[in-house]
Structure formats: C-alpha cells, structure tokens
PDB file of C-alpha atoms and ligand atoms in Angstrom:
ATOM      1  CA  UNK A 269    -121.720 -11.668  19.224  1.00 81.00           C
ATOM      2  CA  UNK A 270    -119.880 -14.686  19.899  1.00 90.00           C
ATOM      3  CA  UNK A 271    -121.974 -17.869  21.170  1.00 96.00           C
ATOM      4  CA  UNK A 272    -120.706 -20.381  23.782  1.00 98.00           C
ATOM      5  CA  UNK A 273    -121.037 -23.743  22.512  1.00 98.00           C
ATOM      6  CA  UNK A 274    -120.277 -26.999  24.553  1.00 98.00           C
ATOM      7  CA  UNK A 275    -119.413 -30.014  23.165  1.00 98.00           C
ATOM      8  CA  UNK A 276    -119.182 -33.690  24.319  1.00 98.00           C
ATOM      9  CA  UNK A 277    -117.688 -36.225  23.079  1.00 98.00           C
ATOM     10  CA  UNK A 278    -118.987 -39.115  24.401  1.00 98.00           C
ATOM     11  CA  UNK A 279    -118.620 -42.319  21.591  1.00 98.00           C
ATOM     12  CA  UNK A 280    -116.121 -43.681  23.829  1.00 97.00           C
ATOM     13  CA  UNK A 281    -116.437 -47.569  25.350  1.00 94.00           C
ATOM     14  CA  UNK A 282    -115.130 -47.416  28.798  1.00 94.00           C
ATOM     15  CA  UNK A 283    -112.690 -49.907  28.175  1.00 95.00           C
ATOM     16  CA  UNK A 284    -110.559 -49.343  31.381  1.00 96.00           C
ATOM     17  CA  UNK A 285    -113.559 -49.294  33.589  1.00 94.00           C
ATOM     18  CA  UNK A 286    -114.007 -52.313  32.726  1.00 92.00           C
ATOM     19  CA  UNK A 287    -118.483 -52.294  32.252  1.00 90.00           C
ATOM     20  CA  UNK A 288    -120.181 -54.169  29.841  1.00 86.00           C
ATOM     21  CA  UNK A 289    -122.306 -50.354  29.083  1.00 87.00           C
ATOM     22  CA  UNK A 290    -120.245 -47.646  27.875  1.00 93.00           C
ATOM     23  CA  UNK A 291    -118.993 -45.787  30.925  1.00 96.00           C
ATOM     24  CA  UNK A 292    -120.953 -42.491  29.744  1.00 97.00           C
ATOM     25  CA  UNK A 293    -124.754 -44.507  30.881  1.00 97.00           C
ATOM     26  CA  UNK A 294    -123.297 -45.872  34.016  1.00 97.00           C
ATOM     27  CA  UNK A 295    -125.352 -45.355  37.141  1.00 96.00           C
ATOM     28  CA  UNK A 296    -123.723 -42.619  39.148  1.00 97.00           C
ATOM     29  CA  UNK A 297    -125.960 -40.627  41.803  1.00 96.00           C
ATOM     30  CA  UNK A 298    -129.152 -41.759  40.602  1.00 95.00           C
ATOM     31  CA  UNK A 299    -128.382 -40.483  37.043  1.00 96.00           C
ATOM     32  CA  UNK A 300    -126.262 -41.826  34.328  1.00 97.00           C
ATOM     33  CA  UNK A 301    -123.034 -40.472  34.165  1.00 98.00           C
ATOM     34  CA  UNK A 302    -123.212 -38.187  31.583  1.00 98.00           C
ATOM     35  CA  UNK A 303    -126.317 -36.598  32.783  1.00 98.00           C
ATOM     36  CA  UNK A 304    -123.966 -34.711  35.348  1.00 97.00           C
ATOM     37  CA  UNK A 305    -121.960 -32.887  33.037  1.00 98.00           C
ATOM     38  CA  UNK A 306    -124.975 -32.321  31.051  1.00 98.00           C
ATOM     39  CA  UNK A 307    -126.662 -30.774  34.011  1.00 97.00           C
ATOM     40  CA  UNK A 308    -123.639 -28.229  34.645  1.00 98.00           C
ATOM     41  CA  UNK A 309    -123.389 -27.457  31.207  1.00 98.00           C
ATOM     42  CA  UNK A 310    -126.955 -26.518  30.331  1.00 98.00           C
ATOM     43  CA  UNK A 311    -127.388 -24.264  33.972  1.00 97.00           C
ATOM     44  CA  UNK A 312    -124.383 -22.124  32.343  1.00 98.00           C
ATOM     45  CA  UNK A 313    -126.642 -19.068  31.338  1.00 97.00           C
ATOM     46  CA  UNK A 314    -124.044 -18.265  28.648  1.00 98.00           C
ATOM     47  CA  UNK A 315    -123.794 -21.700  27.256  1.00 98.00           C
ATOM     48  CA  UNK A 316    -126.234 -21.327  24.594  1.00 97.00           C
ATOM     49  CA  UNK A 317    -126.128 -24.826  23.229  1.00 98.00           C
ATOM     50  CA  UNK A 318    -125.088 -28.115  24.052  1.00 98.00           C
ATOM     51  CA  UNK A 319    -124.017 -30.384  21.981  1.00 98.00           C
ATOM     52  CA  UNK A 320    -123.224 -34.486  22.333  1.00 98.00           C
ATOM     53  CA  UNK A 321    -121.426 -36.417  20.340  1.00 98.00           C
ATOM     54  CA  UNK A 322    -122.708 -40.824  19.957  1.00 98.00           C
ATOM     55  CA  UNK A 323    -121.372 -43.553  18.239  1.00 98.00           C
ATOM     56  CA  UNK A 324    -123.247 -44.494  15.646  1.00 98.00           C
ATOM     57  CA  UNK A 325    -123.884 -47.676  16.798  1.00 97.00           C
ATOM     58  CA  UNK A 326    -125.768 -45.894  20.159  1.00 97.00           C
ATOM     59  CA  UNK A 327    -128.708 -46.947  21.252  1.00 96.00           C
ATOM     60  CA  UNK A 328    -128.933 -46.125  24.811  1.00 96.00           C
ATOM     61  CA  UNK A 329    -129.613 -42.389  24.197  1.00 98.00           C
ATOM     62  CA  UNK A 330    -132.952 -42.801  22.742  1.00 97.00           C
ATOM     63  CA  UNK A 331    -134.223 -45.048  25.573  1.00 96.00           C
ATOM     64  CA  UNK A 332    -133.830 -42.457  28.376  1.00 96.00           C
ATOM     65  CA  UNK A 333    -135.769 -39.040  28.784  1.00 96.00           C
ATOM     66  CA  UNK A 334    -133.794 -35.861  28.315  1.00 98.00           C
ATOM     67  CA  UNK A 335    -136.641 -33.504  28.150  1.00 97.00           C
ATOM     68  CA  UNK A 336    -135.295 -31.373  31.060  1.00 97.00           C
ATOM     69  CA  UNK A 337    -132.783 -30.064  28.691  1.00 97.00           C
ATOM     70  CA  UNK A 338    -135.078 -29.783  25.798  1.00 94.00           C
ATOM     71  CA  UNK A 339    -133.977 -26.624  23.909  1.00 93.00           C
ATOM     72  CA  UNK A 340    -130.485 -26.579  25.229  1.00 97.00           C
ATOM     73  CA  UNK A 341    -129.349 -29.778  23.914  1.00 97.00           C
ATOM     74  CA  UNK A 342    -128.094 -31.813  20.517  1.00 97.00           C
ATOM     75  CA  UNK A 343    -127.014 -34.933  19.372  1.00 97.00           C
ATOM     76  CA  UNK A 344    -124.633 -36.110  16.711  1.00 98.00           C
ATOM     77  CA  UNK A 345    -124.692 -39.453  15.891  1.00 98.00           C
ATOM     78  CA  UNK A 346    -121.020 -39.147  14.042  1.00 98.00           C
ATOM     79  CA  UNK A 347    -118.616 -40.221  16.959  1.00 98.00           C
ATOM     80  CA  UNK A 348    -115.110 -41.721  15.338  1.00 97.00           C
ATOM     81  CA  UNK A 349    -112.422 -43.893  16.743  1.00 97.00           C
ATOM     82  CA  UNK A 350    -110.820 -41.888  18.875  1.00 97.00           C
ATOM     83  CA  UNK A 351    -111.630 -38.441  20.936  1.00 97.00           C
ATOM     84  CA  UNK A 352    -109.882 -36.538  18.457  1.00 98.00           C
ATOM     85  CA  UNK A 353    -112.012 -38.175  15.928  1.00 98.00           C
ATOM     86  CA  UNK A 354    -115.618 -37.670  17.873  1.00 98.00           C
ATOM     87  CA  UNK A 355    -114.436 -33.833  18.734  1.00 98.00           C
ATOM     88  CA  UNK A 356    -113.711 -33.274  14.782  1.00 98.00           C
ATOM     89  CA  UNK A 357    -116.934 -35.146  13.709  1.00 98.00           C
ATOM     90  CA  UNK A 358    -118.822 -33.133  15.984  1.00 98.00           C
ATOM     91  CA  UNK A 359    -117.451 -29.538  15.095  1.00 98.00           C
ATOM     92  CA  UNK A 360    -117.783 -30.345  11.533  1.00 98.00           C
ATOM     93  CA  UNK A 361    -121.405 -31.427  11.611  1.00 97.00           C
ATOM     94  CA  UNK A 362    -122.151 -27.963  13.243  1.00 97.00           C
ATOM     95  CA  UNK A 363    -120.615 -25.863  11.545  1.00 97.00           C
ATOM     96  CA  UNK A 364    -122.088 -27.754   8.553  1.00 96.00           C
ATOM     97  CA  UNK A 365    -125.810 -27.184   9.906  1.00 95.00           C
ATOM     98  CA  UNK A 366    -124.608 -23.252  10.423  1.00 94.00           C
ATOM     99  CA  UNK A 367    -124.815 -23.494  14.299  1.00 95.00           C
ATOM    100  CA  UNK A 368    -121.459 -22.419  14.985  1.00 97.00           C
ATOM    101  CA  UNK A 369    -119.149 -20.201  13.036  1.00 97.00           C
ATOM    102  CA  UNK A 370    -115.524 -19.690  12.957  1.00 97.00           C
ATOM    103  CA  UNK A 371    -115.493 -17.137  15.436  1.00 97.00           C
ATOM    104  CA  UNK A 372    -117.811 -19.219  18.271  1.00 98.00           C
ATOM    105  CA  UNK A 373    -115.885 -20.848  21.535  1.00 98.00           C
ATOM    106  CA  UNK A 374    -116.683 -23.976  21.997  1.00 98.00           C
ATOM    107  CA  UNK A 375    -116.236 -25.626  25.327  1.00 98.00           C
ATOM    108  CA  UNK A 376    -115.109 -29.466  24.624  1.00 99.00           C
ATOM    109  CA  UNK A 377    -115.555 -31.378  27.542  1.00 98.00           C
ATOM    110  CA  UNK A 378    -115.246 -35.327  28.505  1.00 98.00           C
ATOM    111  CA  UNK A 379    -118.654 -37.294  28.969  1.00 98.00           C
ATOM    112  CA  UNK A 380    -116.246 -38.937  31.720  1.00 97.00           C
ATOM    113  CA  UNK A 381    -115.944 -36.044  34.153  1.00 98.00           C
ATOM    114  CA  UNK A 382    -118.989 -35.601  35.827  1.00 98.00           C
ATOM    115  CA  UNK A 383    -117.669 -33.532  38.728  1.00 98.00           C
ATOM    116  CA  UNK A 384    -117.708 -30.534  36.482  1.00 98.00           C
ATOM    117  CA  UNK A 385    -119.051 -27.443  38.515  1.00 97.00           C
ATOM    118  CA  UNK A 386    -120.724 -24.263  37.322  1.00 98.00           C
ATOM    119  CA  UNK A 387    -118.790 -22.109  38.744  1.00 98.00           C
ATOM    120  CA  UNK A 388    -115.607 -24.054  37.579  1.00 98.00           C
ATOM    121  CA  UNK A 389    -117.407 -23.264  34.215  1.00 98.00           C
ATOM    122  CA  UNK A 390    -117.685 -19.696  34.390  1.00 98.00           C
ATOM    123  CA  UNK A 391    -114.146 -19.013  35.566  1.00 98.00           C
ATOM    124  CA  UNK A 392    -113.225 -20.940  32.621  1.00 98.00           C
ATOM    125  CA  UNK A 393    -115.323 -18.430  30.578  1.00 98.00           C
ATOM    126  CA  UNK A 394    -114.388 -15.321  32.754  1.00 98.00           C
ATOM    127  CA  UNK A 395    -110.518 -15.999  32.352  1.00 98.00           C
ATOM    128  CA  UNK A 396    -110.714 -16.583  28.084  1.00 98.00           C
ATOM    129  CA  UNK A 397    -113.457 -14.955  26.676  1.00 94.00           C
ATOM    130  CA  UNK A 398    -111.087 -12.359  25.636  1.00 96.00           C
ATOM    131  CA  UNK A 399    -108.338 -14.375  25.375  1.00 98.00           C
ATOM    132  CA  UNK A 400    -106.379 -14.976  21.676  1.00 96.00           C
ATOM    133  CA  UNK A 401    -105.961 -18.382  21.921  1.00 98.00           C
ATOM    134  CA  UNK A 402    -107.789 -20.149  24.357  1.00 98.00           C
ATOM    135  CA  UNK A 403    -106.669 -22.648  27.358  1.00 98.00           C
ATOM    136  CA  UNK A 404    -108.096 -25.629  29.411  1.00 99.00           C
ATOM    137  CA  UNK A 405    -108.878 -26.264  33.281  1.00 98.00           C
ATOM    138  CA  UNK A 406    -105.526 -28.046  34.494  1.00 98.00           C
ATOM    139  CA  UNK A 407    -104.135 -28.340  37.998  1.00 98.00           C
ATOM    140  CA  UNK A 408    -100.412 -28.222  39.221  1.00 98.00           C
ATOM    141  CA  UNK A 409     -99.020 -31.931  39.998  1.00 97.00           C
ATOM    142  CA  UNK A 410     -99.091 -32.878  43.598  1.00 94.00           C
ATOM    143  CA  UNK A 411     -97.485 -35.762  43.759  1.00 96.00           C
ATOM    144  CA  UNK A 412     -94.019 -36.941  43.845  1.00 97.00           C
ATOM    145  CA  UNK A 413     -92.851 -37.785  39.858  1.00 97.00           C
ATOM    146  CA  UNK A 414     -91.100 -40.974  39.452  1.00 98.00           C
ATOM    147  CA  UNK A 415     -89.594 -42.813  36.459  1.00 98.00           C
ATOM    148  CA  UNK A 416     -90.054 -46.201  36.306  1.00 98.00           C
ATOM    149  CA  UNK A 417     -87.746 -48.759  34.537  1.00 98.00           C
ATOM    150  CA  UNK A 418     -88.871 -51.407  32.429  1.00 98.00           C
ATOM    151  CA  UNK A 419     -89.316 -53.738  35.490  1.00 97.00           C
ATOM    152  CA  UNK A 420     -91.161 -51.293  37.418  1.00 97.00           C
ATOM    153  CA  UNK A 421     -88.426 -50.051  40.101  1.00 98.00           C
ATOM    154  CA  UNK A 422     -87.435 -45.994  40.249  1.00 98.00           C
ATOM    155  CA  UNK A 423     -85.038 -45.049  37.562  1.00 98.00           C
ATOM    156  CA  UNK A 424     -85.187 -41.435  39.367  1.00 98.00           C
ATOM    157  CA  UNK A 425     -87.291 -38.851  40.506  1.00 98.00           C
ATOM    158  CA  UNK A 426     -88.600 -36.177  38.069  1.00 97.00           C
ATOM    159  CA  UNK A 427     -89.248 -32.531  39.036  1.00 96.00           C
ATOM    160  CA  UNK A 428     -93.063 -31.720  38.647  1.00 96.00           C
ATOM    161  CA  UNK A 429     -92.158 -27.594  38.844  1.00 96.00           C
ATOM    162  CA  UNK A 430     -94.288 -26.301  35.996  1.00 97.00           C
ATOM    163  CA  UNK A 431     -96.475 -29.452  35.515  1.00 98.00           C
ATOM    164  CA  UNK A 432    -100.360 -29.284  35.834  1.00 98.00           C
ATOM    165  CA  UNK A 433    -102.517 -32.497  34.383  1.00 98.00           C
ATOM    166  CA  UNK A 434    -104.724 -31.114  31.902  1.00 98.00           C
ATOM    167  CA  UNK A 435    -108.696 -31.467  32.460  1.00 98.00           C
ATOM    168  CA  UNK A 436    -112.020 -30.721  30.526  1.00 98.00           C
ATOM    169  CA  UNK A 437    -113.592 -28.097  29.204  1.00 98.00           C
ATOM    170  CA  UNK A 438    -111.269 -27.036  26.872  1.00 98.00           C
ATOM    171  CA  UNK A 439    -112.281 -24.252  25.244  1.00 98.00           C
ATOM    172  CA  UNK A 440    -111.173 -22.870  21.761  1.00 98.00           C
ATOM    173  CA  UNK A 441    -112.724 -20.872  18.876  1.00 98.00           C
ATOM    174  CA  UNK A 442    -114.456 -23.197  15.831  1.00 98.00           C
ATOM    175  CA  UNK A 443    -112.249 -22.066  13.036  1.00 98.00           C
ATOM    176  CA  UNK A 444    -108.939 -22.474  15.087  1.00 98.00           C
ATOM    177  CA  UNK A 445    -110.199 -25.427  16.549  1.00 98.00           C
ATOM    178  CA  UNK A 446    -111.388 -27.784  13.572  1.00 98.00           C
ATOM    179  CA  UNK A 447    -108.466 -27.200  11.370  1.00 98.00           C
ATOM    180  CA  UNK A 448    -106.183 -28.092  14.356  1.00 98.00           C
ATOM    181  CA  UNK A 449    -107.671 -31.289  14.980  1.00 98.00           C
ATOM    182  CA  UNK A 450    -107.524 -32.235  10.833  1.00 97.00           C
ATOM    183  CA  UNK A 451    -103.949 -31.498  11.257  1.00 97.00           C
ATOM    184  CA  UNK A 452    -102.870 -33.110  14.470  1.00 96.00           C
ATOM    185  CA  UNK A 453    -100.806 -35.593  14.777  1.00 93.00           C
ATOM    186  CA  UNK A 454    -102.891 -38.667  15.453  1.00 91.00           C
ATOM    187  CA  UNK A 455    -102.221 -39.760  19.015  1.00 93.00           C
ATOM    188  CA  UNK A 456    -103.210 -37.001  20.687  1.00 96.00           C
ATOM    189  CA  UNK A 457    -105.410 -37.188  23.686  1.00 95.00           C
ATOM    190  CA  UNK A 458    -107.040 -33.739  23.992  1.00 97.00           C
ATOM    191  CA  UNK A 459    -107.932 -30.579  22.008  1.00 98.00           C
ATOM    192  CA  UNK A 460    -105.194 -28.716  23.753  1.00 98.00           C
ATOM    193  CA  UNK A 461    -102.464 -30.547  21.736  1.00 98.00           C
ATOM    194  CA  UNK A 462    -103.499 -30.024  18.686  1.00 98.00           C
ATOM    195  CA  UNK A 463    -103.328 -26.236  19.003  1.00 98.00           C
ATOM    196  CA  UNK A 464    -100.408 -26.861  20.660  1.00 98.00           C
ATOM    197  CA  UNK A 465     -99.197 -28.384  17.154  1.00 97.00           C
ATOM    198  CA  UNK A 466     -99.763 -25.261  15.609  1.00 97.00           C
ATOM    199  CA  UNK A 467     -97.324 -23.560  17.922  1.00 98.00           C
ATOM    200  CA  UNK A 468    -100.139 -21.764  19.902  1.00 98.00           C
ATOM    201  CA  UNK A 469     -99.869 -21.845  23.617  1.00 98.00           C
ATOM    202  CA  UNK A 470    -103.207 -22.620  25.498  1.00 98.00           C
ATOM    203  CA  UNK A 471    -104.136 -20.578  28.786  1.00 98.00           C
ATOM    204  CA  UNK A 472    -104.165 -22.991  31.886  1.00 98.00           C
ATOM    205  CA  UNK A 473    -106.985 -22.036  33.948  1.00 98.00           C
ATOM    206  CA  UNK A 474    -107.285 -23.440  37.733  1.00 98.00           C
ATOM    207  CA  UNK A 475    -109.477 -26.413  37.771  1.00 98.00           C
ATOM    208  CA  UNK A 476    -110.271 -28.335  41.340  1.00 98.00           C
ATOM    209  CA  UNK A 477    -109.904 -32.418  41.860  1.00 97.00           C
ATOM    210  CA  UNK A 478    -113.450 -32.666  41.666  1.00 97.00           C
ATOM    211  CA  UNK A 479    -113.117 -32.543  38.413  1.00 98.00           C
ATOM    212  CA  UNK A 480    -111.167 -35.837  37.558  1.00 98.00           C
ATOM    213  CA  UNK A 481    -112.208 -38.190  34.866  1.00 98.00           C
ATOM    214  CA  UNK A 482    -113.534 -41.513  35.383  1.00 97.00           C
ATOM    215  CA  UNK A 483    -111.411 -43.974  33.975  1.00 97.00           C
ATOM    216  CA  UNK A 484    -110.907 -47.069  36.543  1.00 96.00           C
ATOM    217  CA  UNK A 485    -113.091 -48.844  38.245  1.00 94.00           C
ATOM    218  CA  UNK A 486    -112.544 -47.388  41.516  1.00 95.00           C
ATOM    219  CA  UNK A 487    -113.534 -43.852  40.260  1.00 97.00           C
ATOM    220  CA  UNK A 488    -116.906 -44.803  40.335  1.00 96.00           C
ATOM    221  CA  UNK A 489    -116.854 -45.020  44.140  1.00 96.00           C
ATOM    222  CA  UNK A 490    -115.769 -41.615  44.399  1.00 96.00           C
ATOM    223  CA  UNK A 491    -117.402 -39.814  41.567  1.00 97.00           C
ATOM    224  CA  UNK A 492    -120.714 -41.350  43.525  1.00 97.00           C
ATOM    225  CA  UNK A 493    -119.157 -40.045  46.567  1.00 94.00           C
ATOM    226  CA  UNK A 494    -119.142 -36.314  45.151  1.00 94.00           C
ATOM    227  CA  UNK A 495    -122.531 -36.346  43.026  1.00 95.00           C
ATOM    228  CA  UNK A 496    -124.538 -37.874  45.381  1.00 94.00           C
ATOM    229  CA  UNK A 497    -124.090 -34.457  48.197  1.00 89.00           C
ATOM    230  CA  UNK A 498    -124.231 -32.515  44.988  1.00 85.00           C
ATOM    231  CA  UNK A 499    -127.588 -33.958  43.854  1.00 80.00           C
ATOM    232  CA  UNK A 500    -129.101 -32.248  46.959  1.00 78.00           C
ATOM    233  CA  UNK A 501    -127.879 -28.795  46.143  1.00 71.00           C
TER     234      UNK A 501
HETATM  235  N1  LIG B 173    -114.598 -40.568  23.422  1.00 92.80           N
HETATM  236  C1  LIG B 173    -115.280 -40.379  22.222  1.00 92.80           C
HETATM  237  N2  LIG B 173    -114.954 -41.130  21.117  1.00 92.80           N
HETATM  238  C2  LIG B 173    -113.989 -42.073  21.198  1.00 92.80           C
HETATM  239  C3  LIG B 173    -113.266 -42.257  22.402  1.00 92.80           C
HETATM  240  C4  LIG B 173    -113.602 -41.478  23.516  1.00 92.80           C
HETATM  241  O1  LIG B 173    -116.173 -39.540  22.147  1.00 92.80           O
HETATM  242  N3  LIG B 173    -113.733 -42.811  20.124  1.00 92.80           N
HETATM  243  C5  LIG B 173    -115.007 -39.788  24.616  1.00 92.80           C
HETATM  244  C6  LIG B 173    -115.445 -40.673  25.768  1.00 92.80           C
HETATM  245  O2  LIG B 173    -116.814 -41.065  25.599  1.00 92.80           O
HETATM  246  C7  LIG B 173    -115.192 -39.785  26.972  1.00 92.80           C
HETATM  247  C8  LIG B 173    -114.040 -38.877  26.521  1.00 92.80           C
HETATM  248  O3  LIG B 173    -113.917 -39.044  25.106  1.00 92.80           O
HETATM  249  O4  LIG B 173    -116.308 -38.968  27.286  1.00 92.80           O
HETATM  250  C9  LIG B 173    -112.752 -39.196  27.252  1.00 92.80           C
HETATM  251  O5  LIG B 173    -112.270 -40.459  26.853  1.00 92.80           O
HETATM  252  P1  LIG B 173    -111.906 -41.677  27.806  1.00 92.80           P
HETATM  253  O6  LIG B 173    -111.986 -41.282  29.233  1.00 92.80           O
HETATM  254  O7  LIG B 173    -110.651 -42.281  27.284  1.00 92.80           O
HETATM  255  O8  LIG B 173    -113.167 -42.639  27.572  1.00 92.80           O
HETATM  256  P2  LIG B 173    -113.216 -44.012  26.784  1.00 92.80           P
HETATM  257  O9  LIG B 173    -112.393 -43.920  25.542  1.00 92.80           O
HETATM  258  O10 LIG B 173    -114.655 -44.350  26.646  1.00 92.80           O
HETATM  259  O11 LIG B 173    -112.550 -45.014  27.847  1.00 92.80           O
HETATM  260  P3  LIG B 173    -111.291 -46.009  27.621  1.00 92.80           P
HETATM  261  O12 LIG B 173    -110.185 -45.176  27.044  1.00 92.80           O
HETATM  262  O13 LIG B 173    -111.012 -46.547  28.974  1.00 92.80           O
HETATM  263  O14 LIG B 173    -111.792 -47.058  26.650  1.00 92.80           O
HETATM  264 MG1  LIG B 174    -110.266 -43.559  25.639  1.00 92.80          MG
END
C-alpha cells in the first residue's frame, strides 16, 4: 500500500514579511504559524506522517511543545538555500532512513500557508490518488492581468483564460519527485515545475483563497483574521 507523506519545508527567513523571527514562528491565532498547517495535516486520517523540514541553524523548534502531534510528526534539520533545496534535502533524508519509498505520495506543502483546510486536503487526495502524475491545489486568476513597463505604467492587458496561481500541497510520488528536483532548473519556485521540466503535466486541483501564503506584512492581518474563527471549530 502506498503511504501519504506530508512534507514542509519550512528553513525559509521571511524576508518579505519583514520580522526579525522567521515568518514560520510568528504569532498567528494564538499559535505560531506553522502550527496551523501542522494541525490540518496531522487530523488527515490518511496522512500517515508528517514531516518538517529546519534550517540547521534552528533553534526555535526545540523551545516550544509539540507533543500534541507526538507520533505523527518529524523533523529534519537539513533545510538548503532555497525551497527547492529544503524539499530535496527533506525527501532524501527519508527515503534514506527507509520511511518513504519510490512509490509513496508525498504532499509538499508551504510552512507559509496556514489557511490549509482538511477537507481542501482530502479533495487533494480524492482527485490524485490514482492519478499518473500528480497535480497541486491552484485557483483560476481573478483579476484583471496587466503588463507593466519598466516605469510602472500599462504596456497592455494580458488575457488570464487558462491561468490559475499555483498553491500548496503539491503532491507527487517520491521516486518521480526527488529526481525532478536534482534535475530542475535552479530558479524554480515550487515542486510542480520541476515535473513540469520533465515534460509531465501536473493535475490542477481546486484550491479556495483561504489558502494563500503569507508573504507581506499585511497577510498577517488576514491570516489572523481566518485562524482565529477557525481556532474555535
Ligand atoms: N523555505 C524553505 N527553505 C528555504 C526557503 C523557503 O524551506 N531556503 C520554505 C519557507 O519556510 C516557506 C516555504 O518554503 O514555508 C515558502 O517560501 P516563502 O514563502 O518564499 O518563504 P521565505 O523564503 O521564508 O520568505 P521570503 O521569500 O519572503 O524570504
Ligand atoms: Mg522565499
């Protein structure tokens, strides 16, 4: 049987959100942020494991109690550079300590997007468990697409038909996964491109906007917004 493995890469600084703590341990709700995600993750019944990926350098982890999710969760202390970096680390220091093999889909999914829901989750898993290649939450553009010229006025409007902005999880098997990533080009900013690179096509699967990823200050605002009502469920 094939195990459903979550993994989050969170070895990122929160540069844009402009903290002095890395945006993952920023208070949101109560909680820290990643403790949200965490908390969807681990009440997925087929989610077997979850797994985070640190910096090295960490030190916040260890200061804060986790226990809830004692049995459920992991921690790799081999975060990289970059995403693509932490997400390889990560897969390869699992499959190294035989917790995942080839075969095993594994749900990557951003420390920054605390919104996640459960049952966002499991239509994720509903829609590609039997799928051949695996896909990504994503919603279709809403807004109006402009291009901007170097001095920031319209050079035109673009058409956003067929364009959805891609979220987290993304979920694809081990095997296919890992040697994606080692041979991605090396600006890529999810796990979706890098199969993409391989000339595989990923499934979208409907996402919702509570699902956004903090990245600017003012996200905070709103991600406390959300979490707080869902805190009480
Ligand atoms: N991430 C990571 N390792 C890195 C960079 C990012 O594990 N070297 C993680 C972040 O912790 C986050 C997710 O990837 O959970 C999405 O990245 P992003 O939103 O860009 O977070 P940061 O890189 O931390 O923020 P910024 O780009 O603003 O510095
Ligand atoms: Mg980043």
């Amino acid at each position: 049987m094939t195990d459903f493995i979550a993994l989050i890469p969170a070895a990122g600084s929160g540069s844009r959100v402009g903290e002095r703590a890395p945006k993952q341990y920023l208070p949101l709700a109560g909680r820290m942020m990643i403790y949200h995600a965490l908390r969807t993750l681990c009440r997925v019944t087929r989610i077997t494991e979850v797994c985070v990926v640190l910096a090295p350098e960490d030190s916040e982890w260890v200061q804060h109690d986790w226990s809830e999710f004692a049995g459920k969760i992991q921690t790799f202390p081999c975060g990289g550079a970059t995403r693509a970096e932490s997400v390889t680390n990560g897969l390869k220091a699992l499959m190294a300590a035989g917790q995942a093999t080839e075969e095993d889909w594994i749900l990557v999914h951003d420390a920054a997007r605390p919104g996640l829901s459960i049952n966002l989750t499991e239509r994720l898993l509903d829609e590609l468990a039997e799928d051949e290649v695996g896909g990504l939450l994503a919603i279709p553009l809403a807004d109006t697409l402009k291009r901007a010229t170097s001095q920031a006025r319209v050079a035109r409007t673009e058409s956003r038909e067929g364009l959805w902005q891609a979220q987290t999880p993304q979920m694809f098997r081990a095997g296919l996964l890992l040697s994606a990533l080692e041979q991605a080009p090396a600006d890529i900013t999810d796990d979706a491109s890098a199969i993409e690179a391989l000339g595989l096509s990923p499934k979208l699967v409907l996402g919702d906007a509570y699902n956004f990823k903090v990245t600017y200050p003012q996200d905070l605002a709103l991600a406390e917004l959300i979490l707080r009502e869902r805190m009480t469920e």
